[in-house]
Each structure stands twice: as structure tokens, then as C-alpha cells.
mmCIF file of C-alpha atoms and ligand atoms in Angstrom:
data_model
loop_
_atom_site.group_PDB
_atom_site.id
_atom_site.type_symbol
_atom_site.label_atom_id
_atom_site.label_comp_id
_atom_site.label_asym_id
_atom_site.label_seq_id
_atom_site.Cartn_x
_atom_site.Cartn_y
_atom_site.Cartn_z
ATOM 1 C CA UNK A 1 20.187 7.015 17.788
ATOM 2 C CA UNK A 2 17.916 9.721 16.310
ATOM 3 C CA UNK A 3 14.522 10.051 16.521
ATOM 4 C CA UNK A 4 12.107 9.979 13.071
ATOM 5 C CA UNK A 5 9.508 11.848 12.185
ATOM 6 C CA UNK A 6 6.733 12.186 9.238
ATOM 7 C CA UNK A 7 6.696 15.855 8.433
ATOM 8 C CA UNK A 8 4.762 16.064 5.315
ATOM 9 C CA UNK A 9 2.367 13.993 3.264
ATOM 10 C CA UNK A 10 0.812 13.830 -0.085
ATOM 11 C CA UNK A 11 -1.150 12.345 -2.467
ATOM 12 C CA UNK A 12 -2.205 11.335 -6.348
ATOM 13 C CA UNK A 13 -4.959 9.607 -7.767
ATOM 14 C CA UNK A 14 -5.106 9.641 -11.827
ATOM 15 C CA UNK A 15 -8.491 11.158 -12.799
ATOM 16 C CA UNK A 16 -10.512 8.252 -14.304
ATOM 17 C CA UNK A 17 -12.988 7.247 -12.103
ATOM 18 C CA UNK A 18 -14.552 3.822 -12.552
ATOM 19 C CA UNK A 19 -17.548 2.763 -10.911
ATOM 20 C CA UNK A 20 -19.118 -0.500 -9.575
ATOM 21 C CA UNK A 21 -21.832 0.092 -12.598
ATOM 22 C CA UNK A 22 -19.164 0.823 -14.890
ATOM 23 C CA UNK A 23 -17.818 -2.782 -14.375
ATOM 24 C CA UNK A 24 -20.985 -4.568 -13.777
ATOM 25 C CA UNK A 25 -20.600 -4.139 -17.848
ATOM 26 C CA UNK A 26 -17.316 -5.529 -18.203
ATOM 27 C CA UNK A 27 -17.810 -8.879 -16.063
ATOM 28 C CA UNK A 28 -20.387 -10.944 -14.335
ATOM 29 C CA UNK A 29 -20.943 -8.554 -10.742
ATOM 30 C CA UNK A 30 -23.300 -5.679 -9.558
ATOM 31 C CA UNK A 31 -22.661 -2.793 -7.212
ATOM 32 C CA UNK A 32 -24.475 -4.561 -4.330
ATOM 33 C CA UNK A 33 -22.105 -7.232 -4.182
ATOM 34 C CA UNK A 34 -18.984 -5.315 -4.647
ATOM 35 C CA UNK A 35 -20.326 -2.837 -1.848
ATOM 36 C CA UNK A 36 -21.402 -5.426 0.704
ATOM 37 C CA UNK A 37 -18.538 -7.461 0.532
ATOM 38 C CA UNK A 38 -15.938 -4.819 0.460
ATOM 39 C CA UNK A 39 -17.388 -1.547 1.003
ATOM 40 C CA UNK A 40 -15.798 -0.180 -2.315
ATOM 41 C CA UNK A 41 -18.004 1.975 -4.340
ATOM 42 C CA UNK A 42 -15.297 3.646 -6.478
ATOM 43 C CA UNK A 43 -11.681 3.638 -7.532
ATOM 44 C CA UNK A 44 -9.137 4.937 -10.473
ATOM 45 C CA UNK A 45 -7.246 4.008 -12.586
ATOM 46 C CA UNK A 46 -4.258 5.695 -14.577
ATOM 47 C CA UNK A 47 -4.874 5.696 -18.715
ATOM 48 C CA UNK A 48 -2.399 7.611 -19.406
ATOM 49 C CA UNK A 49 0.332 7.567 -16.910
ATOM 50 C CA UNK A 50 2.599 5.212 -14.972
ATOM 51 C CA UNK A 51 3.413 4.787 -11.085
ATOM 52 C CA UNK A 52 6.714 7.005 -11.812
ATOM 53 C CA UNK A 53 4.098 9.716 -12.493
ATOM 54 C CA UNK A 54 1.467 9.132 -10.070
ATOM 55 C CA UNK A 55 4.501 8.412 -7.354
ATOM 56 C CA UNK A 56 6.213 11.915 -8.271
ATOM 57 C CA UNK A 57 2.998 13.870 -8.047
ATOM 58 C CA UNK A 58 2.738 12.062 -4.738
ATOM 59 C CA UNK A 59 6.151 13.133 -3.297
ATOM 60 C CA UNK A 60 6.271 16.845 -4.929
ATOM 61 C CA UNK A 61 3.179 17.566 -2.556
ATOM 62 C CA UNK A 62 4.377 15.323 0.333
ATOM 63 C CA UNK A 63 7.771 17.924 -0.350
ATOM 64 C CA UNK A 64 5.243 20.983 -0.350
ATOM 65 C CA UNK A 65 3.448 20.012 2.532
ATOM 66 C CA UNK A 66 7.060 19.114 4.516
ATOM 67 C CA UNK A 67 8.723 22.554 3.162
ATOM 68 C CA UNK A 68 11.525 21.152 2.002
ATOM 69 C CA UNK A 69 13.210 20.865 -1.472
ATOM 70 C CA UNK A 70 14.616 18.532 -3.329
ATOM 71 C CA UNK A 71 18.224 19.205 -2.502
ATOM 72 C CA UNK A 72 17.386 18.150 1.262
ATOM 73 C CA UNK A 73 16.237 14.933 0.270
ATOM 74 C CA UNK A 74 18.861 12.067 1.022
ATOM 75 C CA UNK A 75 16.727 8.468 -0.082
ATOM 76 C CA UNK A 76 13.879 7.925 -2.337
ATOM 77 C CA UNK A 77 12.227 4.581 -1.981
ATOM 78 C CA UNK A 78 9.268 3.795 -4.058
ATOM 79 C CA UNK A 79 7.226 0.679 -2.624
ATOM 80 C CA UNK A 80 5.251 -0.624 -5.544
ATOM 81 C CA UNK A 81 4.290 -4.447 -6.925
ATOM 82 C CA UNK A 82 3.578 -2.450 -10.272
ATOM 83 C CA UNK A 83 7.366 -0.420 -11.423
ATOM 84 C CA UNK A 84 7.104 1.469 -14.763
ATOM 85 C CA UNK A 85 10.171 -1.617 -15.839
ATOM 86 C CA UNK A 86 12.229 -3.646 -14.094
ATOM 87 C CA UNK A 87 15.169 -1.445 -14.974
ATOM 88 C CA UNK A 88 15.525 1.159 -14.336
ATOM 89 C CA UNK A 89 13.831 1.713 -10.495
ATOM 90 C CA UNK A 90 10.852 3.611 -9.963
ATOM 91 C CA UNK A 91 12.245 5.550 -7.371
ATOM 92 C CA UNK A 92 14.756 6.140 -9.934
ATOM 93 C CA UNK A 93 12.409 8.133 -12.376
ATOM 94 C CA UNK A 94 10.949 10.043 -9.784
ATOM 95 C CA UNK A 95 14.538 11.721 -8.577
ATOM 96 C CA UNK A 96 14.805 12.599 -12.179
ATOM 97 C CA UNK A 97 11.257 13.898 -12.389
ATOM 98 C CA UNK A 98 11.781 15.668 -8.926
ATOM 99 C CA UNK A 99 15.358 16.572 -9.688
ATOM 100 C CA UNK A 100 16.368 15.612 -6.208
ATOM 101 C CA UNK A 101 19.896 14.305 -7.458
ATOM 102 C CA UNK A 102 21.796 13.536 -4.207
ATOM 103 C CA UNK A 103 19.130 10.973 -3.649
ATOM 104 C CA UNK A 104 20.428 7.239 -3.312
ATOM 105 C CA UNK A 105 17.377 5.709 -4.425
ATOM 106 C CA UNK A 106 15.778 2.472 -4.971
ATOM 107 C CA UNK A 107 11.687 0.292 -5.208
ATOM 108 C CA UNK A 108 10.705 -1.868 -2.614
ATOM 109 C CA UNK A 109 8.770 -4.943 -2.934
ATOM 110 C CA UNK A 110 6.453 -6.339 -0.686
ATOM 111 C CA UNK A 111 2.669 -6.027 -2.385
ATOM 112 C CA UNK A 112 -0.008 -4.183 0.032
ATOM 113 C CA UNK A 113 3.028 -4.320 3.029
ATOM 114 C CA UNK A 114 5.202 -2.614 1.159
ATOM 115 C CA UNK A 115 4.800 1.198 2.425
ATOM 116 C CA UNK A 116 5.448 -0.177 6.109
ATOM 117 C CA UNK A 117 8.323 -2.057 5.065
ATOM 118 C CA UNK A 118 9.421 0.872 3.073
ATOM 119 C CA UNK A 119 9.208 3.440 5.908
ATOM 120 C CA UNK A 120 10.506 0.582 8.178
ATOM 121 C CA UNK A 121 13.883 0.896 5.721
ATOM 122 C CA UNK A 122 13.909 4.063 5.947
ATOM 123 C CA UNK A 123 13.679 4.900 9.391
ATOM 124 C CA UNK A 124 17.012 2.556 9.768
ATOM 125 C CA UNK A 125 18.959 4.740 7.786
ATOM 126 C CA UNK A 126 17.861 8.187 9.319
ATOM 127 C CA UNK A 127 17.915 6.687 12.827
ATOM 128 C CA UNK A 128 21.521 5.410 12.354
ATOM 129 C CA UNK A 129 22.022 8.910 10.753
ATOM 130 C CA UNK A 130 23.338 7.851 7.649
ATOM 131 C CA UNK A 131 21.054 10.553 6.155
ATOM 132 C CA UNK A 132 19.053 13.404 7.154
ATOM 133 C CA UNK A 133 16.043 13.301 5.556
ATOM 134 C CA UNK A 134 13.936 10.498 3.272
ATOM 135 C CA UNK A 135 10.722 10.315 0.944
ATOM 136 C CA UNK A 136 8.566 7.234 1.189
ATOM 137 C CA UNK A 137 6.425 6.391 -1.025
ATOM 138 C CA UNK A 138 3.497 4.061 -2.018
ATOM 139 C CA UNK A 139 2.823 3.904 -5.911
ATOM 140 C CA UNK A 140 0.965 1.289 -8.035
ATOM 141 C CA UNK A 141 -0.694 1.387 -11.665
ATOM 142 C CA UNK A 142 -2.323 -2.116 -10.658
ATOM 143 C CA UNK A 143 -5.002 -1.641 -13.682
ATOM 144 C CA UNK A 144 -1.372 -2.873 -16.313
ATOM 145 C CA UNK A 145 -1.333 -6.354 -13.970
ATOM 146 C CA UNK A 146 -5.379 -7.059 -13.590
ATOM 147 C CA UNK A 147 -7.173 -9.540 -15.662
ATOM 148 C CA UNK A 148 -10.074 -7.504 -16.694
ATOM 149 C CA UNK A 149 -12.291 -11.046 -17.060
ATOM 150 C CA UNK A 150 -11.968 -12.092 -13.655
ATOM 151 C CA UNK A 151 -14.425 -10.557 -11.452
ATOM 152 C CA UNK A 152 -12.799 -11.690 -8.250
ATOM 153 C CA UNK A 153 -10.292 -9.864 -8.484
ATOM 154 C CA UNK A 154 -11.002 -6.830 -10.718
ATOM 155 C CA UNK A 155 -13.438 -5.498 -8.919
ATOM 156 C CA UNK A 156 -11.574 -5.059 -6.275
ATOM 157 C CA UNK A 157 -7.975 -2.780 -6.714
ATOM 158 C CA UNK A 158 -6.969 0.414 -8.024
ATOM 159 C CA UNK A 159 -4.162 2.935 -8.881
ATOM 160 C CA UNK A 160 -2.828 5.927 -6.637
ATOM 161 C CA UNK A 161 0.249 7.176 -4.901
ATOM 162 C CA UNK A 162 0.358 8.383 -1.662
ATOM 163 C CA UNK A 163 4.403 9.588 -0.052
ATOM 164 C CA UNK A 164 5.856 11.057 3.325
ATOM 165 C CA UNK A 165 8.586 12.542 4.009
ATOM 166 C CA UNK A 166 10.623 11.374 7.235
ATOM 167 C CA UNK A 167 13.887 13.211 9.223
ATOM 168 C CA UNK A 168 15.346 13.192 11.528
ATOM 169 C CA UNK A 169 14.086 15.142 14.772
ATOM 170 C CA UNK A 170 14.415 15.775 18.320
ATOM 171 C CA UNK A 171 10.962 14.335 18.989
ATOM 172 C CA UNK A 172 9.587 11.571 18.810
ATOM 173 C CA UNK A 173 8.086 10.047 16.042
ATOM 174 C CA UNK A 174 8.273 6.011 14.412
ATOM 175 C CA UNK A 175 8.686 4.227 17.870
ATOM 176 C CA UNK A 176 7.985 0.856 17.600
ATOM 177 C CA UNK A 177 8.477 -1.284 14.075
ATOM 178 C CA UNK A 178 7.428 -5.343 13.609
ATOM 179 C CA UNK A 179 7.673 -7.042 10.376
ATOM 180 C CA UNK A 180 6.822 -10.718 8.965
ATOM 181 C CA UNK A 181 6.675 -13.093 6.403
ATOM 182 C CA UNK A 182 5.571 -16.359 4.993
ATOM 183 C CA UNK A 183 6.453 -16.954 1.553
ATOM 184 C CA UNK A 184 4.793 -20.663 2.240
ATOM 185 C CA UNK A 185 1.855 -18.610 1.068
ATOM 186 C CA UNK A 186 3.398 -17.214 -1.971
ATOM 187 C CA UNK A 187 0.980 -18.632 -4.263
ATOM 188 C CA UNK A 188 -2.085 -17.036 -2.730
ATOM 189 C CA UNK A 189 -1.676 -13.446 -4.502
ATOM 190 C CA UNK A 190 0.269 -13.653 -7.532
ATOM 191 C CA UNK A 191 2.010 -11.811 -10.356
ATOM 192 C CA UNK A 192 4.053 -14.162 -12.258
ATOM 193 C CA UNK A 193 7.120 -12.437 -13.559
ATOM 194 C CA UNK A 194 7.872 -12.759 -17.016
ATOM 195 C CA UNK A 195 8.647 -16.509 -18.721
ATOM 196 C CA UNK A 196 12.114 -17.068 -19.381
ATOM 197 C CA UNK A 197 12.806 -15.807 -23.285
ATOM 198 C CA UNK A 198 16.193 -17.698 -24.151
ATOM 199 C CA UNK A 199 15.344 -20.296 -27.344
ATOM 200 C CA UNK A 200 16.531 -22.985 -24.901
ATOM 201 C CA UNK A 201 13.847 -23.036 -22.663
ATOM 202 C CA UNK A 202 10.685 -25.285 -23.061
ATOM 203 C CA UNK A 203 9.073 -24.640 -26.078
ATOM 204 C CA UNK A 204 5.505 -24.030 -24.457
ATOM 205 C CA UNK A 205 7.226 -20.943 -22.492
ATOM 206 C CA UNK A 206 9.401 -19.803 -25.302
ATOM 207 C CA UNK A 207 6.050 -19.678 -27.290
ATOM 208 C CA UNK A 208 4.133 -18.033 -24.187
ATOM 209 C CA UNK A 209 6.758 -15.053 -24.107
ATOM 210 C CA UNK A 210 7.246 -14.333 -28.140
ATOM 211 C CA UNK A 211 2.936 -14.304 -28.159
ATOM 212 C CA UNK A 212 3.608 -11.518 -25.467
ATOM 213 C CA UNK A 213 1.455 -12.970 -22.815
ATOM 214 C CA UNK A 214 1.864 -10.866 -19.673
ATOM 215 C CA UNK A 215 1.837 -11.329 -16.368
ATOM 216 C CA UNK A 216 -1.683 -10.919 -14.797
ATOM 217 C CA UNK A 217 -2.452 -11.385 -10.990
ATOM 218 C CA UNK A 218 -4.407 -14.307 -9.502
ATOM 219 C CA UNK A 219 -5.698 -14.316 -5.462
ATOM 220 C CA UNK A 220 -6.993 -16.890 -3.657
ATOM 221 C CA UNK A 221 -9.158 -14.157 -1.386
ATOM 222 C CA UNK A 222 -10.944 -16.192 1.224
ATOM 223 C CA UNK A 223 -7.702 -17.520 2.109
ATOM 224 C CA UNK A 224 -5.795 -13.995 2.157
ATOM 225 C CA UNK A 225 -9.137 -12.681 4.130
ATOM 226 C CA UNK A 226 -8.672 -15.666 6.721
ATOM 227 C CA UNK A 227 -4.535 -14.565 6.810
ATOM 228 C CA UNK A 228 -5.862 -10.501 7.425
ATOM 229 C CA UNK A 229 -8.108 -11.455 10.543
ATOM 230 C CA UNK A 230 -5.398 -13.472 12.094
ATOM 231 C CA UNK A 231 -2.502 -11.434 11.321
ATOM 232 C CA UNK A 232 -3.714 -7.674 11.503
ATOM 233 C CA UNK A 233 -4.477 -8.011 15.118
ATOM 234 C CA UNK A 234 -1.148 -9.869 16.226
ATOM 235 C CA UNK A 235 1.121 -7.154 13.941
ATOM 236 C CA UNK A 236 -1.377 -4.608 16.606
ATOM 237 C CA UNK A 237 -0.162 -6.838 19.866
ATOM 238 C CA UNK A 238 3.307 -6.887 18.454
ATOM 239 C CA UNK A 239 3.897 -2.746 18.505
ATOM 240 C CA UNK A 240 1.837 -2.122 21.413
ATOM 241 C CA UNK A 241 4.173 -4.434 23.437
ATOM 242 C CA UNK A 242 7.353 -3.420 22.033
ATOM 243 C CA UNK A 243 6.251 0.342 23.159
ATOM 244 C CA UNK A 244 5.102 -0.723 26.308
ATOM 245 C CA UNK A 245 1.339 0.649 25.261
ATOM 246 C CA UNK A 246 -1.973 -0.441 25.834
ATOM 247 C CA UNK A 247 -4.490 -0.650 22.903
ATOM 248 C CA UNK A 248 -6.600 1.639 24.684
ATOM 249 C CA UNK A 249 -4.034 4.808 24.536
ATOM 250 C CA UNK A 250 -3.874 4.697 20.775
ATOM 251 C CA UNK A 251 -6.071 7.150 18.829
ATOM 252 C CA UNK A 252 -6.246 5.972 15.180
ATOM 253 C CA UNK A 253 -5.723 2.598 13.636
ATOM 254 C CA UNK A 254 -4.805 2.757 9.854
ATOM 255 C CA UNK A 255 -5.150 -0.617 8.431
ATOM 256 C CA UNK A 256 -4.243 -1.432 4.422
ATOM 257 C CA UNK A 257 -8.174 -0.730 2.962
ATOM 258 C CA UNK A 258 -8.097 -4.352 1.426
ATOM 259 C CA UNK A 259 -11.952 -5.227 2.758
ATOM 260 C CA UNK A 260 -14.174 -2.839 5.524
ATOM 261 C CA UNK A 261 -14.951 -6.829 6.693
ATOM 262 C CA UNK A 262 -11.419 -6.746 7.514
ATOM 263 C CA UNK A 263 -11.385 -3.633 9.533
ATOM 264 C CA UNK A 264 -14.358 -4.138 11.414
ATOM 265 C CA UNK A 265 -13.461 -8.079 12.463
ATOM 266 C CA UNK A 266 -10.420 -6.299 13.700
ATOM 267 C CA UNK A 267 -12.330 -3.665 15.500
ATOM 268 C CA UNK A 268 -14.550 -6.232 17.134
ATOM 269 C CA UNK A 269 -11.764 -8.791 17.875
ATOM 270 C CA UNK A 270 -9.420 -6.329 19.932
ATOM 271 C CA UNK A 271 -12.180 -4.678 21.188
ATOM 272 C CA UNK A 272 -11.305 -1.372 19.972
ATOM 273 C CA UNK A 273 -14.093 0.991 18.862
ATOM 274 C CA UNK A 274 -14.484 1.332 15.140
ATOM 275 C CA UNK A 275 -14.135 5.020 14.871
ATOM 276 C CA UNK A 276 -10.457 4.878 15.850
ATOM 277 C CA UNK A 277 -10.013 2.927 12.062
ATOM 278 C CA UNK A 278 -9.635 5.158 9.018
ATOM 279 C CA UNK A 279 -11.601 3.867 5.839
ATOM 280 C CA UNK A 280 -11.720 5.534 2.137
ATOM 281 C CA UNK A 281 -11.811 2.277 0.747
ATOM 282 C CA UNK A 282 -14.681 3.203 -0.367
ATOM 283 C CA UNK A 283 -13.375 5.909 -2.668
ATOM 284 C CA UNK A 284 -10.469 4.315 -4.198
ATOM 285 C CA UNK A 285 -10.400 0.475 -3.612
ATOM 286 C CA UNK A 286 -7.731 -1.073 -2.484
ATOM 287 C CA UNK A 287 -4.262 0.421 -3.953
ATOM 288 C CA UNK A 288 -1.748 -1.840 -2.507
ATOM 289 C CA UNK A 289 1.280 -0.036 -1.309
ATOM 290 C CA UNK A 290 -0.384 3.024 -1.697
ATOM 291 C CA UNK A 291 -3.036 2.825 0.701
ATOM 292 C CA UNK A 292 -1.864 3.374 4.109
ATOM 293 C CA UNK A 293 -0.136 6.761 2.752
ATOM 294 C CA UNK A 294 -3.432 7.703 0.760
ATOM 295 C CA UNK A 295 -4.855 7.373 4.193
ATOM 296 C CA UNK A 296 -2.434 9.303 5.953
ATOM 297 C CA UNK A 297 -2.492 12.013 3.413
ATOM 298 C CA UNK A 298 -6.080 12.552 3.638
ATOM 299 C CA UNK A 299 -6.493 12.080 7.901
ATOM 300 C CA UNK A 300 -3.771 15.088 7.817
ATOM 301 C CA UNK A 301 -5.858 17.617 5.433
ATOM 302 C CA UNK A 302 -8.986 16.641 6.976
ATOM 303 C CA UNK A 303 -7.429 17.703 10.686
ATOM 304 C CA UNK A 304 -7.859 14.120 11.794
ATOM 305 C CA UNK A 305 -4.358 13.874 13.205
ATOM 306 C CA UNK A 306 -3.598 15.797 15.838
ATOM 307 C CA UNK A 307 -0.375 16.640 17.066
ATOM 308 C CA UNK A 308 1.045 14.121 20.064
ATOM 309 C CA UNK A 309 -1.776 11.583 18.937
ATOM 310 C CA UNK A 310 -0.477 7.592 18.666
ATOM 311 C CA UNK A 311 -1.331 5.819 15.205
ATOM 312 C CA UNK A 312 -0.827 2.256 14.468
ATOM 313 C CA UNK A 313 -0.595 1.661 10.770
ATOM 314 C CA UNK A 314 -0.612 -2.201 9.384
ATOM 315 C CA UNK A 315 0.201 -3.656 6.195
ATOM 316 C CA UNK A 316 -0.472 -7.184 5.018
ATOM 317 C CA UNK A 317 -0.297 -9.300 1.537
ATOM 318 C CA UNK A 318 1.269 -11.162 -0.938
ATOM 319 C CA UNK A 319 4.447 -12.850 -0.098
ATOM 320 C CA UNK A 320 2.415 -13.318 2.142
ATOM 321 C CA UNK A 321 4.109 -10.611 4.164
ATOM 322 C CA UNK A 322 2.671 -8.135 7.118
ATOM 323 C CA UNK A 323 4.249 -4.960 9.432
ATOM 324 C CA UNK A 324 2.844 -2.627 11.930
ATOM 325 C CA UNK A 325 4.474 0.590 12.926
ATOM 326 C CA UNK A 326 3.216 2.403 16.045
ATOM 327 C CA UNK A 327 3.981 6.320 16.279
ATOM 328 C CA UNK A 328 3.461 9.467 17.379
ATOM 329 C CA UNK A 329 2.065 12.747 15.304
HETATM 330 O O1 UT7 B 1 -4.482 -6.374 -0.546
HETATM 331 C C1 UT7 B 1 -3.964 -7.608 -0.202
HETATM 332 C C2 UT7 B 1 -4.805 -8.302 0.743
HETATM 333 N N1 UT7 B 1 -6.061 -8.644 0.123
HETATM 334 C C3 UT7 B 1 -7.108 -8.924 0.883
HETATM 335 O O2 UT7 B 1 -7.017 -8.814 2.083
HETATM 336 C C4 UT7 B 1 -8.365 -9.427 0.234
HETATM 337 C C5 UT7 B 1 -8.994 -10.436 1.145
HETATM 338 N N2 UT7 B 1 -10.179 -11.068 0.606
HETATM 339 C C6 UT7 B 1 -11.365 -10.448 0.463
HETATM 340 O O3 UT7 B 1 -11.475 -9.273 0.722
HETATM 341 C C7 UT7 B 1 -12.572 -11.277 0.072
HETATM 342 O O4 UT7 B 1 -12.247 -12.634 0.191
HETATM 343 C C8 UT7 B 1 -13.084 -10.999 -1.361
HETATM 344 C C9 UT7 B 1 -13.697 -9.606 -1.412
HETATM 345 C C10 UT7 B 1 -11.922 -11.082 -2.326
HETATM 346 C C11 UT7 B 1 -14.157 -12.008 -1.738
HETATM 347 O O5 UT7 B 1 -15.206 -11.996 -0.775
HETATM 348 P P1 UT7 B 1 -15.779 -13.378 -0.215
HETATM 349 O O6 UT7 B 1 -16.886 -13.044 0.664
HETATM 350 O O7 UT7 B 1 -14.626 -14.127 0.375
HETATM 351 O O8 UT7 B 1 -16.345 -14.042 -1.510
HETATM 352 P P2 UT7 B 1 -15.957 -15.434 -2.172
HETATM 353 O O9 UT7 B 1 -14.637 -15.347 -2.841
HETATM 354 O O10 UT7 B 1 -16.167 -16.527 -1.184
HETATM 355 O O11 UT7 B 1 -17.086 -15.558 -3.245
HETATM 356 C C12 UT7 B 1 -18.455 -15.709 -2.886
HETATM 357 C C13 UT7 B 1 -19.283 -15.803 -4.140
HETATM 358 C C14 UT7 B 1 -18.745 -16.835 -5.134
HETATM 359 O O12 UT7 B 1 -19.850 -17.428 -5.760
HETATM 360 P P3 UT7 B 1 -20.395 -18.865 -5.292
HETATM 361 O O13 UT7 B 1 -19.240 -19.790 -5.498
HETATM 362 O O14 UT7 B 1 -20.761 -18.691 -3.849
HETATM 363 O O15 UT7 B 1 -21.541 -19.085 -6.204
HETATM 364 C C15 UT7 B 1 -17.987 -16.021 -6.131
HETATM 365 O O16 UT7 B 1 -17.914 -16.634 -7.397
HETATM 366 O O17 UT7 B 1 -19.244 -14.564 -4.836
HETATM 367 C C16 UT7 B 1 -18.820 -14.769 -6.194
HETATM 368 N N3 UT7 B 1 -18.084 -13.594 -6.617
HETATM 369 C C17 UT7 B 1 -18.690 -12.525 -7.150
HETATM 370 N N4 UT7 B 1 -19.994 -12.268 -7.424
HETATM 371 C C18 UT7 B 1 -20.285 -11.059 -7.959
HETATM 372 C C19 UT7 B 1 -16.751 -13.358 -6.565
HETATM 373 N N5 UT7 B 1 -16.477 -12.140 -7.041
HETATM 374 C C20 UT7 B 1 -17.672 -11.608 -7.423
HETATM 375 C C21 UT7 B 1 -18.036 -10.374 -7.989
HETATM 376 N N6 UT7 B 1 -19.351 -10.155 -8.215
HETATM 377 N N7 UT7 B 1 -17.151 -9.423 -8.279
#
């Protein structure tokens, strides 16, 4: 069995910037409740391109920042609860747009756990040495899903990419992987799919689909916020365990930026000082599968990560699904 290692990240978020004042116009909310309950002051959102676009940007500068081209790259997947279609894959567009042809590639969904189970997938194939080398990547254009009326949930997401490239190496790298899910708690964060369209279904849905209502998501977010404080911490347990490692010898935390609440319960809960957790959630809001790599991506230009240093990096969301992965720089 191989070892894995990230050896390049990258990022893209589309330009438009929207601000907590900017939506206190569209709906019912003001900056100081957006701020003090999340900690989000800004995010983005893509007018004129789709997560194919923003994922591709992404991955070109996670390629850049790896040095490698798009003839070493062996997989593409694209995590993402927002794909340009249903057919054909995101990850499929952005091997066109890259021109990395030899790619097998193909999306990935599991909402705001989606990079981790992504990279999880991944790191199976390069570890078994069925390929070489893989990009990973976190993409969503949630602003095409969001009901712009509801202020419980608008407020809160954005769009953004973030990728990583993984290969194979002689050091070591993704060490310990743990992945869950309930769908009992499916209906707490939602995106209904499309209504069937055949003239033999029930006339109210047949009527629904030719008035070309879309899917919009719905979340239930005390209840997913009650989820995050029980299962971040246990996903944390779960890696440390499996690598034999106490919490204390790990030197950043990167949670999905859903809520700061959520970060800091977690830093008060296991007792692990705050600092260690990465937040721009702030910046961008919370960008589902993209955030964790956003994250990364920005820890790595700022010289946060040092070489050798153990990270822990947790998803959780809809499904409701969660993952950890603990590595090493
Ligand atoms: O990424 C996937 C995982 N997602 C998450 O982890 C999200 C988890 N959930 C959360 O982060 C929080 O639950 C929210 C930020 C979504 C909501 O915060 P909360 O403290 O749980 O607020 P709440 O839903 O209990 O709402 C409190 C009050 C309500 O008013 P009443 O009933 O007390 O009068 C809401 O109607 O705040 C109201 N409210 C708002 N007020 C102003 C809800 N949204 C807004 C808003 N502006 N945007």
C-alpha cells in the first residue's frame, strides 16, 4: 500500500461580493444577526458562471501550485450538491476545460461532507495504486438552488471552489479516514430533485414540472446545529484513535465553516484551544463542499501549514452524512 499525499492546492471564488447589508434589502435580517449567529460578514456568488468553471479555475491553480500537468493527472472527482446538469458530470467538464484526457472522472455527492468523502475515494484508488496521481475538488454555485425569500437560509451559503491534488509518495500523508451517515435525517437539508415529467404521473406534479418550478433547498438549522456539536467532535475521536494520536499532538483543526458557534462549541467541548481551528467563514459563508479546500488553499499561501504538521479536517451535512481525515503536511 502507498502512501498519499496533498501536493498542491487552489482556489476560486466568482467576483460578486454580497454583503450582509446587501441582503438586509432582499429579506427580513440585518448584519448584526447574520454576524452574531454565524460570524459571516461576506460571501459570493457566481452571475455568470457555473461550478464547472469555478471548479476548473480551482484545479488549474491546485495543478500550478502541485507542478504538474494535465497529462499526469489519472482521476478527477468533483464533490458538489450543485453540478452544472445531471448529465453530463462536473468533473466531466472540467477534464475538457483542463484537457487532462486520460482522466477517469466522475461528481461526488454528499452536501458540505462531500470534499472528505471525495478525497476519502480518492486516496483508495492511489493507495491501492490503481493510479498515480488525482485532483479533488470542492465546487458549488449554491446561489441556482437558494430561495432568495427565505432568510434562514439565504443568508447563510455561498459559491466557490477550492481542489488538491493527491499522489502517491514515499511519505506520509492521509493516515487515518472515518466516514458516516444517517439518511434518517434526510429531510433536515434538502434539495428536492426534479418532479417526475412523464404525463402519467399525478397531475399536481405533472403541472409543478411543465410551470418549471425548481428545486430550492429547505434546512431545518437548529436541528443540523444540534447534529454538528455532537458529531464534529466524535468524527475528531474517531481519527485520533485510528492513528493512535492524542488531540493534543494535532496542530490545526479544519472544520466545514457552516457556523463559528459550531467551531468554538467544538473547541470548548474537546478542550482544544481555539487557535488550532481555521475560520474564513467570515469571508465567504459557508460553500458546502468547497469549504474545507477553500480553507486549505488559503492556510497554505498564508504559511499556516507547515511541513510535518498534523491536520484534522471534518465534514458534516445533508444526508445527513459526516467524515474526518487526520494527516500529515
Ligand atoms: O452546511 C451544512 C451544515 N449546516 C449547518 O451546520 C448549519 C447549522 N445551523 C446553524 O448554523 C444555525 O441553526 C442557524 C444559523 C441556521 C440559525 O441560528 P439559530 O440560532 O439556530 O437561529 P434560529 O433558527 O433558532 O432562529 C432564531 C430566530 C427566529 O426567530 P424567532 O422565532 O425566535 O422569533 C428566526 O425566525 O431568528 C430568526 N431568524 C432570523 N432573523 C434575522 C432566522 N434567520 C434570520 C435572519 N435574520 N437571517
Amino acid at each position: 500500500m502507498s502512501e498519499v499525499c496533498i501536493i498542491g492546492t487552489g482556489r476560486y471564488i466568482p467576483e460578486e461580493q454580497v454583503t450582509n447589508e446587501d441582503l438586509s434589502s432582499l429579506v427580513d435580517t440585518t448584519d448584526e444577526w447574520i454576524r452574531t449567529r454565524t460570524g459571516i460578514q461576506t460571501r459570493y456568488i457566481a452571475t455568470n458562471e457555473n461550478t464547472s468553471h469555478l471548479a476548473a479555475k480551482a484545479a488549474k491553480k491546485a495543478m500550478i501550485n502541485a507542478g504538474i500537468s494535465e497529462k499526469e493527472i489519472d482521476l478527477i472527482i468533483v464533490a458538489t450538491m450543485t453540478p452544472d446538469g445531471a448529465m453530463p458530470s462536473t468533473a466531466c467538464l472540467v477534464q475538457h476545460y483542463l484537457g487532462a484526457h486520460q482522466a477517469a472522472c466522475f461528481d461526488l455527492s454528499a452536501a458540505c461532507s462531500g470534499f472528505i468523502y471525495a478525497l476519502s475515494v480518492a486516496t483508495q484508488f492511489l493507495k491501492t495504486s490503481l493510479y498515480n496521481c488525482a485532483l479533488v475538488i470542492g465546487a458549488e454555485t449554491i446561489s441556482k438552488v437558494m430561495n432568495w425569500q427565505d432568510r434562514s437560509t439565504c443568508v447563510l451559503f455561498g459559491d466557490g471552489a477550492g481542489a488538491v491534488v493527491i499522489q502517491q509518495s514515499q511519505e506520509k500523508g492521509i493516515e487515518s479516514i472515518y466516514l458516516g451517515s444517517d439518511g434518517r435525517g434526510h429531510d433536515l437539508l434538502q434539495c428536492e430533485g426534479w418532479p417526475l415529467q412523464n404525463p402519467m404521473h399525478r397531475r399536481e406534479l405533472f403541472k409543478k414540472a411543465t410551470e418549471g418550478v425548481f428545486p430550492k433547498m429547505t434546512m431545518k438549522g437548529k436541528e443540523v446545529f444540534q447534529f454538528a456539536l455532537k458529531r464534529v467532535p466524535y468524527c475528531i475521536q474517531k481519527v485520533l484513535e485510528e492513528g493512535d494520536y492524542g488531540v493534543e499532538e494535532m496542530d490545526h483543526i479544519i472544520l466545514h465553516q457552516a457556523n463559528d458557534r459550531i467551531l468554538e462549541s467544538v473547541a470548548k467541548k474537546m478542550k482544544i484551544p481555539q487557535e488550532k481551528f481555521y475560520s474564513n467563514i467570515h469571508r465567504y459563508g459557508n460553500t458546502s463542499a468547497a469549504s474545507i479546500p477553500i480553507a486549505l488553499d488559503e492556510m497554505r499561501e498564508q504559511n499556516i501549514l507547515q511541513k510535518g504538521e498534523k491536520l484534522i479536517l471534518v465534514g458534516f451535512g445533508g444526508g445527513l452524512t459526516w467524515g474526518a481525515i487526520l494527516l500529515t503536511w
